[in-house]
XYZ file of C-alpha atoms in Angstrom:
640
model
C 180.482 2.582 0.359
C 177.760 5.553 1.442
C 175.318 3.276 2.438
C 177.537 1.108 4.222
C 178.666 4.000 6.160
C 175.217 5.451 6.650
C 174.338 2.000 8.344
C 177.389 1.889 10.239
C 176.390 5.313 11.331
C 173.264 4.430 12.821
C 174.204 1.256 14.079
C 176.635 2.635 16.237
C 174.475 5.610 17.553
C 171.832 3.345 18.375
C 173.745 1.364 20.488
C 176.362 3.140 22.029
C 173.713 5.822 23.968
C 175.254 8.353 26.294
C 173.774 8.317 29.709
C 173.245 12.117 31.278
C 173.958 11.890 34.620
C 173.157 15.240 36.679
C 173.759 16.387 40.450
C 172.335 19.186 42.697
C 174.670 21.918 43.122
C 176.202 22.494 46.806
C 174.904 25.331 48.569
C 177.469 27.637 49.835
C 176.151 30.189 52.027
C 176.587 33.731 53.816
C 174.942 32.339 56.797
C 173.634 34.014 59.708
C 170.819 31.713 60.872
C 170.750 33.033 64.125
C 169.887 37.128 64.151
C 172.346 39.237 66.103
C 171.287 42.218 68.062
C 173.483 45.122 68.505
C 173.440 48.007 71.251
C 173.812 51.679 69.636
C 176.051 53.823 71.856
C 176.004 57.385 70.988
C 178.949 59.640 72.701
C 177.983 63.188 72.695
C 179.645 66.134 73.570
C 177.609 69.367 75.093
C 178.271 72.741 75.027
C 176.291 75.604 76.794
C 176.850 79.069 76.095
C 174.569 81.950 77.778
C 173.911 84.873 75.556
C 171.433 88.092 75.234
C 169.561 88.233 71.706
C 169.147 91.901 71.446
C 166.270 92.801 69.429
C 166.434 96.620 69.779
C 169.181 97.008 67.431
C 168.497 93.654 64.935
C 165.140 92.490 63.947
C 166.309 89.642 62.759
C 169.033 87.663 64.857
C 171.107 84.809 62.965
C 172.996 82.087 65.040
C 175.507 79.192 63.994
C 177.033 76.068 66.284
C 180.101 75.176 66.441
C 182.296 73.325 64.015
C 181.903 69.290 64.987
C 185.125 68.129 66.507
C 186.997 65.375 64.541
C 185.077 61.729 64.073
C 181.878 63.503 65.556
C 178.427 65.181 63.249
C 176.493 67.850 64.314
C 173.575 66.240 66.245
C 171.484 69.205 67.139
C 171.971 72.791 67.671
C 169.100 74.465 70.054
C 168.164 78.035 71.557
C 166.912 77.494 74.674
C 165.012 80.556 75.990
C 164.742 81.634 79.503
C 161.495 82.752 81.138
C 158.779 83.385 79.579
C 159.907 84.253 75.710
C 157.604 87.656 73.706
C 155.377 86.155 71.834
C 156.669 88.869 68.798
C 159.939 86.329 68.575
C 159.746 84.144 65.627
C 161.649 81.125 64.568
C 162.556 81.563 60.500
C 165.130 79.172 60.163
C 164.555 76.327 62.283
C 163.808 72.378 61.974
C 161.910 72.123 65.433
C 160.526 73.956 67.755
C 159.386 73.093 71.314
C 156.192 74.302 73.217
C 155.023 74.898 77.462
C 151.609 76.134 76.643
C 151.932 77.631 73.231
C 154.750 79.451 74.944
C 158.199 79.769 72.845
C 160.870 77.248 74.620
C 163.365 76.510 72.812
C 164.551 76.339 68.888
C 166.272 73.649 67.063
C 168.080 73.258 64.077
C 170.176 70.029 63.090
C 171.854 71.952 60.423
C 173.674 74.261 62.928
C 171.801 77.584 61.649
C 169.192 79.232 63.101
C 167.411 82.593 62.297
C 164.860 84.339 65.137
C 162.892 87.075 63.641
C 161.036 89.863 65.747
C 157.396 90.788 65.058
C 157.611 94.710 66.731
C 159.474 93.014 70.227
C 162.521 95.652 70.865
C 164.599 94.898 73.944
C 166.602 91.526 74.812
C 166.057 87.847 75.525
C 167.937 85.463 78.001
C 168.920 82.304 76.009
C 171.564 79.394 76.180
C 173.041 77.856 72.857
C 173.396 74.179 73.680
C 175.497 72.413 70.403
C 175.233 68.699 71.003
C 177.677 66.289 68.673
C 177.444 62.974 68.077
C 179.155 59.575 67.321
C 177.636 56.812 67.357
C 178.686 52.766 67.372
C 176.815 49.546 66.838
C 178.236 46.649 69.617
C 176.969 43.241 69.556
C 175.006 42.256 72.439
C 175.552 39.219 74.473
C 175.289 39.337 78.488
C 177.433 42.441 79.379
C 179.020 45.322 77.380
C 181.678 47.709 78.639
C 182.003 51.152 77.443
C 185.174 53.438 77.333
C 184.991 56.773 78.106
C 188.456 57.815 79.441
C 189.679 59.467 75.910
C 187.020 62.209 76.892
C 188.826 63.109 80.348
C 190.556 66.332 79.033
C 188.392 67.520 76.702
C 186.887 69.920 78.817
C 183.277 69.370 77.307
C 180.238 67.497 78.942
C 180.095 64.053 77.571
C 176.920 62.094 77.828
C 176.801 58.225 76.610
C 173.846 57.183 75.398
C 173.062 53.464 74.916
C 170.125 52.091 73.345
C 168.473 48.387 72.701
C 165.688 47.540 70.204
C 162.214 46.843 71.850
C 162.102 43.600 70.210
C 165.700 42.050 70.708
C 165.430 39.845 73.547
C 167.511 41.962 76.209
C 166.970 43.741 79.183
C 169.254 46.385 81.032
C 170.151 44.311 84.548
C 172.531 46.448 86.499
C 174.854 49.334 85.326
C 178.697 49.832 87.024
C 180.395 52.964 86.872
C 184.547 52.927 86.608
C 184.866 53.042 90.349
C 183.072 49.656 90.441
C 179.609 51.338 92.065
C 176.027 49.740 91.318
C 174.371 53.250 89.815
C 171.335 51.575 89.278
C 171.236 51.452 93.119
C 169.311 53.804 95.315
C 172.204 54.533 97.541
C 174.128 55.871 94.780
C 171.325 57.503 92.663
C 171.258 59.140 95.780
C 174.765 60.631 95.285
C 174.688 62.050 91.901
C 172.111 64.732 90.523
C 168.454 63.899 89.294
C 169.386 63.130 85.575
C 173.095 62.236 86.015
C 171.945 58.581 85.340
C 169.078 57.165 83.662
C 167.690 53.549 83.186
C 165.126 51.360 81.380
C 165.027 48.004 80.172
C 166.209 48.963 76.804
C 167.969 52.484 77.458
C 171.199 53.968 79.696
C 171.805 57.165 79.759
C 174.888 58.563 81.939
C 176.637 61.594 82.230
C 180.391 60.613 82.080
C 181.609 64.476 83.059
C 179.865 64.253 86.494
C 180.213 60.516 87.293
C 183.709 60.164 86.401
C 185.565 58.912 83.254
C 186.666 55.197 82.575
C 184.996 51.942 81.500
C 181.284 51.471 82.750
C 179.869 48.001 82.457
C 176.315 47.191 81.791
C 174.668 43.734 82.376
C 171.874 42.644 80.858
C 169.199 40.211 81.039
C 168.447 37.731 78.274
C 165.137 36.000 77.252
C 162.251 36.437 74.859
C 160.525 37.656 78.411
C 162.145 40.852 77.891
C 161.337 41.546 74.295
C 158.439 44.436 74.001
C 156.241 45.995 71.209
C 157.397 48.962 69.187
C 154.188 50.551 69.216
C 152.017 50.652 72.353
C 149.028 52.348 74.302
C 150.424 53.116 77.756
C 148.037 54.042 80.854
C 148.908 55.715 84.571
C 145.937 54.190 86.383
C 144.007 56.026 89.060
C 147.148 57.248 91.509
C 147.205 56.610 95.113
C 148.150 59.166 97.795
C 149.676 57.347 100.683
C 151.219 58.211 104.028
C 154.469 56.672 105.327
C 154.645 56.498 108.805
C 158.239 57.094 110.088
C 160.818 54.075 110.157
C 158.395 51.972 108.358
C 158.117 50.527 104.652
C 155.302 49.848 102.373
C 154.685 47.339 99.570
C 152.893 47.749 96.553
C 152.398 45.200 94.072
C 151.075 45.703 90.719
C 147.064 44.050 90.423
C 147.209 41.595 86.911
C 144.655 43.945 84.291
C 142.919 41.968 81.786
C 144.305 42.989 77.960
C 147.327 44.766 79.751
C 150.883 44.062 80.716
C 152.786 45.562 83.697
C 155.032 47.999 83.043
C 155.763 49.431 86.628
C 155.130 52.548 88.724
C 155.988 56.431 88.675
C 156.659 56.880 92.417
C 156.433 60.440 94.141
C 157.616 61.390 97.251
C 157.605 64.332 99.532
C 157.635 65.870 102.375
C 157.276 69.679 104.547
C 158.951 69.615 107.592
C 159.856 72.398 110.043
C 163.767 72.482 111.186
C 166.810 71.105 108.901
C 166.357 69.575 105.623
C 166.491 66.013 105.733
C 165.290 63.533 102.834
C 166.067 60.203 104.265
C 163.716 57.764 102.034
C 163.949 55.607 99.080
C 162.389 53.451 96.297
C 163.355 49.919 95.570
C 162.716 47.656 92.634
C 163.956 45.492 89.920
C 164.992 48.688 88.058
C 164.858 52.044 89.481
C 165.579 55.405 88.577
C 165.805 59.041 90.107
C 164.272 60.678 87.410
C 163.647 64.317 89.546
C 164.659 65.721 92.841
C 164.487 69.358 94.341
C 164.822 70.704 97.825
C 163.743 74.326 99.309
C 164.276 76.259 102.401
C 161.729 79.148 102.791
C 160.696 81.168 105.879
C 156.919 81.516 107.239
C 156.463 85.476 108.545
C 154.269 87.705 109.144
C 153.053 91.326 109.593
C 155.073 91.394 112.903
C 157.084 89.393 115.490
C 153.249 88.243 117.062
C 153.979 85.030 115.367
C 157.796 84.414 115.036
C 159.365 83.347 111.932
C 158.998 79.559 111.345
C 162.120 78.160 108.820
C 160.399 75.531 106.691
C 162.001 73.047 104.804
C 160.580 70.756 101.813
C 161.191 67.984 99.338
C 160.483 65.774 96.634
C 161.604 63.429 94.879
C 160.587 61.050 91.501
C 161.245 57.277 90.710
C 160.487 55.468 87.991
C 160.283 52.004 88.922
C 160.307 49.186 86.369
C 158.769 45.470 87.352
C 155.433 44.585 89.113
C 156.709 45.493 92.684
C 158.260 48.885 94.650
C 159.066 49.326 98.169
C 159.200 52.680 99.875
C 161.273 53.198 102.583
C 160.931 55.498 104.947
C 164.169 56.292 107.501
C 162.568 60.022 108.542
C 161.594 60.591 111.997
C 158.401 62.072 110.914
C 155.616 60.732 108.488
C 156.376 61.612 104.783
C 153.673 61.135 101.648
C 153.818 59.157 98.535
C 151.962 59.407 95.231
C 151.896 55.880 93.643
C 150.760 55.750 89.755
C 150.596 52.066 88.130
C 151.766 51.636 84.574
C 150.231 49.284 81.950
C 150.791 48.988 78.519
C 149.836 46.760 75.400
C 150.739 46.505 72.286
C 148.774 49.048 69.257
C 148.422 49.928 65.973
C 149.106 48.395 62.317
C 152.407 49.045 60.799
C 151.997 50.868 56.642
C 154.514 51.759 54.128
C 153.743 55.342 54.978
C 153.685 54.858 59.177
C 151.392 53.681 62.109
C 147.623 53.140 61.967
C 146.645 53.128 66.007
C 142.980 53.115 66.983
C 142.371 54.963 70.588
C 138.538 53.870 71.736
C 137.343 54.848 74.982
C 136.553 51.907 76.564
C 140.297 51.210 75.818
C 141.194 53.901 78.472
C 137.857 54.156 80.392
C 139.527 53.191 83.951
C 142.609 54.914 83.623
C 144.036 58.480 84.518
C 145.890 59.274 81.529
C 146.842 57.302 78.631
C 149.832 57.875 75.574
C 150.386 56.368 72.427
C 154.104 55.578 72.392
C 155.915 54.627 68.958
C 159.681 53.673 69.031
C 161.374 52.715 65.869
C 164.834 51.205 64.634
C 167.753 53.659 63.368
C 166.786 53.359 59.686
C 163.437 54.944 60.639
C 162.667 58.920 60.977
C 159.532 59.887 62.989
C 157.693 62.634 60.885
C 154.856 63.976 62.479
C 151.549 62.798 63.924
C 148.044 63.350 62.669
C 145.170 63.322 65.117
C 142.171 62.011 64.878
C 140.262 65.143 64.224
C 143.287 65.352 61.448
C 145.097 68.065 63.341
C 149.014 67.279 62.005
C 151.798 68.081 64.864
C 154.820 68.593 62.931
C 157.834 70.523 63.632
C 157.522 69.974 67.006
C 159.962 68.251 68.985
C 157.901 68.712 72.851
C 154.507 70.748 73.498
C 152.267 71.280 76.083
C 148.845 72.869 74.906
C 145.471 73.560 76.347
C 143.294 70.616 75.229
C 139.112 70.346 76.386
C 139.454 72.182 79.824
C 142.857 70.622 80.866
C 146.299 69.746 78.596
C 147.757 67.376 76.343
C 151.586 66.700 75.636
C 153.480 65.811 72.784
C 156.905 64.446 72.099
C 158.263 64.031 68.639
C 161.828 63.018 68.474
C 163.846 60.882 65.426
C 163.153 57.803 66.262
C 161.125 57.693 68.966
C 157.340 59.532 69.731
C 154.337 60.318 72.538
C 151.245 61.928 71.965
C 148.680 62.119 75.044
C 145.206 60.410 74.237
C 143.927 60.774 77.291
C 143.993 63.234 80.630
C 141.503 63.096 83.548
C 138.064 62.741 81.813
C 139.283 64.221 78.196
C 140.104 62.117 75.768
C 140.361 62.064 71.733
C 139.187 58.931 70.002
C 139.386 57.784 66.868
C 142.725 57.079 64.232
C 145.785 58.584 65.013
C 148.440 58.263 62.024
C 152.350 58.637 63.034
C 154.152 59.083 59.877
C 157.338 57.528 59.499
C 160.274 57.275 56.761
C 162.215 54.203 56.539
C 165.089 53.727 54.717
C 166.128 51.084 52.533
C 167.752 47.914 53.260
C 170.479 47.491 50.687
C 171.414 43.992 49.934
C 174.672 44.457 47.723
C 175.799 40.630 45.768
C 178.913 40.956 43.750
C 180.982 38.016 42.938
C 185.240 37.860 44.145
C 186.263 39.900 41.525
C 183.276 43.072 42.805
C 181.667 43.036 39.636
C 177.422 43.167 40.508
C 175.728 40.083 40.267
C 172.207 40.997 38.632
C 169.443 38.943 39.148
C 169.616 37.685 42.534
C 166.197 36.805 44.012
C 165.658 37.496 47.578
C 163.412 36.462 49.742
C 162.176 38.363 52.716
C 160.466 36.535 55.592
C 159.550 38.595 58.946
C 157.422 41.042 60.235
C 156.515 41.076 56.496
C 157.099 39.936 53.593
C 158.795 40.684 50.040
C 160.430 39.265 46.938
C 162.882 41.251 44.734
C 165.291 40.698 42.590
C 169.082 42.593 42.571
C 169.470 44.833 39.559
C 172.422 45.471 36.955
C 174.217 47.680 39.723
C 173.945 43.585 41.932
C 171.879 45.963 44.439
C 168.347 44.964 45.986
C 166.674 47.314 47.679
C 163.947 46.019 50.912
C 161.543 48.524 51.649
C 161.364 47.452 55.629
C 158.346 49.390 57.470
C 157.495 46.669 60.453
C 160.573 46.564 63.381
C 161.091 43.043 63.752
C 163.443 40.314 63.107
C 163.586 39.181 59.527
C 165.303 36.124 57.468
C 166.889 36.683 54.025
C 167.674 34.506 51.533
C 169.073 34.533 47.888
C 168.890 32.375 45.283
C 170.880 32.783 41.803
C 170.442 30.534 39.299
C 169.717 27.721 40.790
C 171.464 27.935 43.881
C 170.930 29.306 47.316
C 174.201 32.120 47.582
C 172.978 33.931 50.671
C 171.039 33.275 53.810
C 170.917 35.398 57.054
C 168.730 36.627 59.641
C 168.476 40.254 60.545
C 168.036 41.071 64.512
C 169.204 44.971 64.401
C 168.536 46.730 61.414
C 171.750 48.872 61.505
C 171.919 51.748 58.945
C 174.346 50.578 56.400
C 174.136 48.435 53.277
C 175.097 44.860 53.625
C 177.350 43.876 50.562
C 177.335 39.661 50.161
C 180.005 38.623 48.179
C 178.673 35.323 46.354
C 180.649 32.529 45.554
C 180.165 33.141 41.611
C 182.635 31.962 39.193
C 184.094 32.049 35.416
C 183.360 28.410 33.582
C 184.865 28.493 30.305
C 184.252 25.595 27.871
C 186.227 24.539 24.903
C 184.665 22.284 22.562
C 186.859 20.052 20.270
C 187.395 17.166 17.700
C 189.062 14.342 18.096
C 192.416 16.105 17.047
C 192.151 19.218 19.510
C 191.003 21.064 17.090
C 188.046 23.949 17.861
C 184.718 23.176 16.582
C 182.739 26.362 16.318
C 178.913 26.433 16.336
C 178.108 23.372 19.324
C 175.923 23.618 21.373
C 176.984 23.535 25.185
C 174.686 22.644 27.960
C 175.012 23.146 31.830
C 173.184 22.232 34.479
C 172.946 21.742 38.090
C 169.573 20.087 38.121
C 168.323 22.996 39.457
C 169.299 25.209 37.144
C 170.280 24.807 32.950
C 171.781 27.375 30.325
C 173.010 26.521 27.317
C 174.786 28.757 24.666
C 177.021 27.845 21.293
C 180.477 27.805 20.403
C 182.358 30.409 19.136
C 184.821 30.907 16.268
C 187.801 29.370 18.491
C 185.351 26.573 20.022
C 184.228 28.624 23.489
C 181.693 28.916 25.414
C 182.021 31.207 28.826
C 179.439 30.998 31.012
C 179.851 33.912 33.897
C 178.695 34.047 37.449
C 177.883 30.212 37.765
C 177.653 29.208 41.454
C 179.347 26.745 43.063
C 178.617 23.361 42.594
C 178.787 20.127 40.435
C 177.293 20.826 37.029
C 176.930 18.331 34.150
C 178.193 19.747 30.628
C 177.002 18.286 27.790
C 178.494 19.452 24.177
C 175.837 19.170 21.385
C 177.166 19.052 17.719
C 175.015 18.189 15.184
C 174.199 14.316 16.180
C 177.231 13.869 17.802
C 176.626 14.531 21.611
C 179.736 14.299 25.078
C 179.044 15.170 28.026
C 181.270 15.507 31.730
C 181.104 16.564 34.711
C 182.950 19.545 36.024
C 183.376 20.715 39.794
C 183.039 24.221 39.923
C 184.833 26.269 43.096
C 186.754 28.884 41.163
C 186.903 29.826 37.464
C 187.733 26.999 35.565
C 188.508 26.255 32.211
C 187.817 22.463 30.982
C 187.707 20.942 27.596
C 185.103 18.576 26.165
C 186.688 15.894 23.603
C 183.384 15.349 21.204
C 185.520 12.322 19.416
C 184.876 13.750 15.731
C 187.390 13.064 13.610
C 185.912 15.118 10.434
C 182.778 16.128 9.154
C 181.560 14.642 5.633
C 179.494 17.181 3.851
C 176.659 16.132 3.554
C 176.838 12.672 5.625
C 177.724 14.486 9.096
C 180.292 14.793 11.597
C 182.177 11.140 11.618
C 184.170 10.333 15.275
C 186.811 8.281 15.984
C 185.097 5.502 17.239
C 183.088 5.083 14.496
C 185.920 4.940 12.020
C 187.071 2.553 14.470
C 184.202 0.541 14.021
C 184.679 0.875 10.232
C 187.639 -0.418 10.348
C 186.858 -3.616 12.168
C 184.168 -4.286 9.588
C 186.101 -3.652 7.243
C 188.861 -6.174 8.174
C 186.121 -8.467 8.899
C 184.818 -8.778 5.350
C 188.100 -8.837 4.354
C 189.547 -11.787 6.395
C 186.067 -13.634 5.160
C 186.439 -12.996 1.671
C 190.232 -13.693 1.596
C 190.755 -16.712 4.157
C 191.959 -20.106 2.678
C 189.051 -22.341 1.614
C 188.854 -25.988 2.874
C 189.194 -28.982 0.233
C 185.302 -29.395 0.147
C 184.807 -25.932 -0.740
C 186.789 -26.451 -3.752
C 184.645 -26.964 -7.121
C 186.312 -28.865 -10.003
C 185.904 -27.743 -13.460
C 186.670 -29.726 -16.682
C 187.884 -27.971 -19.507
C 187.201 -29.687 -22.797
């Protein structure tokens, strides 16, 4: 009977062969193919308060802000000394300090304290405390955006809105409308409000809500890869032009194409010194225009005595920046007035590092022009440290100077995320590497599955700018050490399966927390009678993707954080072997019938089936060996 069972055994497993069929899993995705690009507005609030630091009776002077009004952070808290400070006074505690000629101007402290110390000065100092707060907002861009400002109206406090692009998202500022409906990137109405009130560039807008007027001001934007620019560039005033106007007339000027440069547009002067009333009837005009400084005098010519009566003398100026490759000044004065035209050029410079910027000034770069700047501007997650020069001079601490550089000046500007240093003025110039340090923080890319547990072992794929490949820890967090601005493309695969893909246009600072489509599958292998059969082995797969783990005591297997999909399980015990297939789109819990009936010691598991199969045979030999024979089947035998 054992070796008729053994060959039943193997005749049976030899022909009935279970075919494995497996599928790719379906990719469910966080998609963002296309990147989005969002505006920052900061509000801020202002306060100015003029005091007298008294150094006769304190040597040492200590001065806090304000306390930030609700929803807003300190931004910056600044001394800002009048006239010409003693060069005794000392900044202590400080985070920046600003320069006019290695002359004291001003002390800042984004903590809100600030200590002054005095080196032998006794008597007083004229300062204001200016306490700026801040709260800021990420909008997505598309081709307008309208900003609020009326719950500011009785606050009593300047508020300034700030509103700022990335250089590389493709969108330009067009035309900005104040509340009342007026064009303030006009002339007409520049012309109405104070130098500074408003200010405009492609990717900047800057108003003063307090002296404009409170309400919702709409800003328009163009949209194209035409208006995307570098993050890092060498700019260049050309050789300036001094011009005369002739009264009632206007003049064109065009920018000339320069080989290796793009056209940025012009800084525009005009001025005038006329006898009789003040009068400063002329204008700029161009795609984008702003009043960036005006001022007006009245003085009086006299002399020694009444030989030559007094003459009442009136002058003005005023400065445009003009963005695009054309301006037109118009002159409506009845008398000739004089312009100062300066072209502006840029292209793009330097090589981005994990530490900063890399930019190589060489002269020929900057033979023909006047002056020259290397300008960086970086995303919100980025912090602007200092900048080395090439002779390795570092400029830190400094948030503005003006110095005395090889006969004539330089000027620096170091603010968070955004930097100037002067390379060039009149015939001096400083060649060679300059390095602008720069911290970057982190992108965070945060998987956990429904339930928030972390999903560990997600590998991502950065493409971009540059490139990277890591892989999410136990906490489900990978970190993406971004130090190129750009627009980059993420995806993550886990186990097999694509679970996230998305494209980053505005690196905003916060973490971005993917919750994958990850789910509980729970096996239960059993016999033929329900029952649990410990110690199988149980096999999934995707085709992309296979784990396989044993039973335990009760017959489970539980495989966690599977993605979605088809999979193909396949239940291994001893030679017995079933297999299914098992849609996965939530946690599930399936059972896999192996068909054993019981296991012989010994022999081996036995199924169903095969008893089944038994059986036949055995009923098979039986009917042979028991049917009724026919007559000529039937031997005789004699008996004698």
């Amino acid at each position: 009977m054992f070796e008729y069972l053994t060959y039943m055994r193997r005749l049976i497993v030899s022909v009935l062969l279970v075919i494995l069929l497996s599928s790719v899993a379906a990719t469910i995705l966080a998609a963002e193919t296309t990147p989005v690009f969002y505006a920052r507005v900061d509000y801020l609030l202002r306060t100015e308060e003029n005091v007298e630091l008294d150094f006769g009776s304190k040597s040492i002077i200590k001065l806090s802000s304000y306390a930030a009004p609700p929803g807003f952070t300190l931004e910056s808290f600044t001394v800002v000394f009048e006239g010409k400070t003693p060069a005794q006074v000392i900044p202590i505690e400080y985070d920046k300090i600003s320069k006019n000629m290695d002359v004291l101007t001003s002390v800042t402290s984004f903590s809100g304290e600030i200590t002054l110390g005095s080196n032998g000065y006794n008597g007083t100092v004229k300062a204001k405390l200016v306490t700026v707060f801040k709260r800021s907002s990420w909008v997505p861009l598309q081709d307008n955006l309208t900003i609020d400002t009326s719950e500011f109206k009785d606050t009593g406090l300047q508020v300034v809105v700030k509103v700022t692009i990335d250089n590389y998202a493709p969108y330009a500022v067009k035309s900005v409308t104040d509340p009342k409906g007026n064009e303030l990137t006009s002339l007409s109405m520049q012309d109405k409000l104070p130098a500074g009130a408003f200010k405009v560039d492609p990717k900047h807008v800057e108003f003063d809500a307090t002296t404009i007027g409170f309400g919702k001001y709409k800003i328009a934007f163009n949209v194209g890869d035409d208006y995307k620019l570098p993050n890092s560039f060498l700019v260049i005033e050309d050789r300036y032009m001094e011009v005369t106007i002739p009264a009632k007339t206007s003049k064109n000027y065009m920018l000339k194409s320069k080989a290796g440069w793009n056209t940025l547009g012009f800084i525009i002067v005009l001025y005038s010194v006329t006898p009789g009333p003040l009068s400063s009837d002329a204008r700029v005009t161009g795609a984008l225009v702003d009043k960036a400084f005006e001022r007006s005098e009245e003085f009086e010519i006299r002399g020694a005595s009444l030989l030559i009566p007094p003459l009442l003398m009136n002058y003005w100026i005023k400065a445009f920046l003009v963005y695009g490759n054309s301006a037109v000044i118009s002159n409506n004065e009845g008398h000739d007035i004089q312009a100062i035209v300066i072209p502006i050029y840029y292209r793009q410079i330097g090589t981005w590092t994990p530490k900063g910027l890399v930019a190589t000034i060489n002269k020929k770069d900057v033979a023909d022009a006047y002056s020259a700047y290397l300008v960086v501007q970086v995303p919100t997650i980025a912090t602007i440290q200092s900048i080395t020069l090439p002779g390795g001079q570092k400029i830190e601490g400094v948030e503005s100077f003006t110095s005395n550089w090889l006969g004539t000046w330089r000027s620096a500007v170091i603010e968070k995320t955004e930097a100037s240093i002067q390379v060039k003025n009149g015939d001096s110039i400083e060649e060679g590497d300059y390095f602008v340090e720069i911290s970057w923080k982190p992108v965070k890319m945060i998987f956990t599955d429904p339930k928030g547990n972390p999903v560990p072992g997600v590998q991502v794929s950065v493409e971009g700018p540059q490139t990277a490949q890591v892989v999410s820890g136990v906490d489900g967090v990978a970190s993406i050490n971004v130090y190129t601005p750009g627009v980059y493309s993420i995806r993550a695969n886990f186990k097999g399966s694509t679970i996230a893909a998305l494209t980053l246009g505005t690196l905003i600072d916060t973490d971005f927390n993917i919750e994958c489509k990850v789910y509980r599958l729970t096996v239960n292998v059993k016999n033929a009678l329900g029952n649990p059969i410990a110690g199988a082995s149980v096999t999934i797969t995707n085709g992309n993707y296979t784990q396989t783990l044993e039973s335990d005591s009760s017959g489970s297997v539980v495989f966690n954080q599977m993605p979605v999909g088809v999979y193909t399980v396949t239940a291994q015990y001893k030679r017995i072997t079933s297999s299914m297939k098992v849609t996965l789109d939530g946690d599930k819990n399936v059972d896999i019938n192996t068909g054993i009936l019981f296991d012989i010691p010994f022999v081996g598991p036995v199924t169903a089936m095969e008893v089944a199969a038994v059986s036949a045979a055995a009923a098979v030999t039986s009917a042979l060996f028991f049917r009724p024979r026919k007559e000529e089947e039937v031997a005789e035998i004699e008996i004698g």
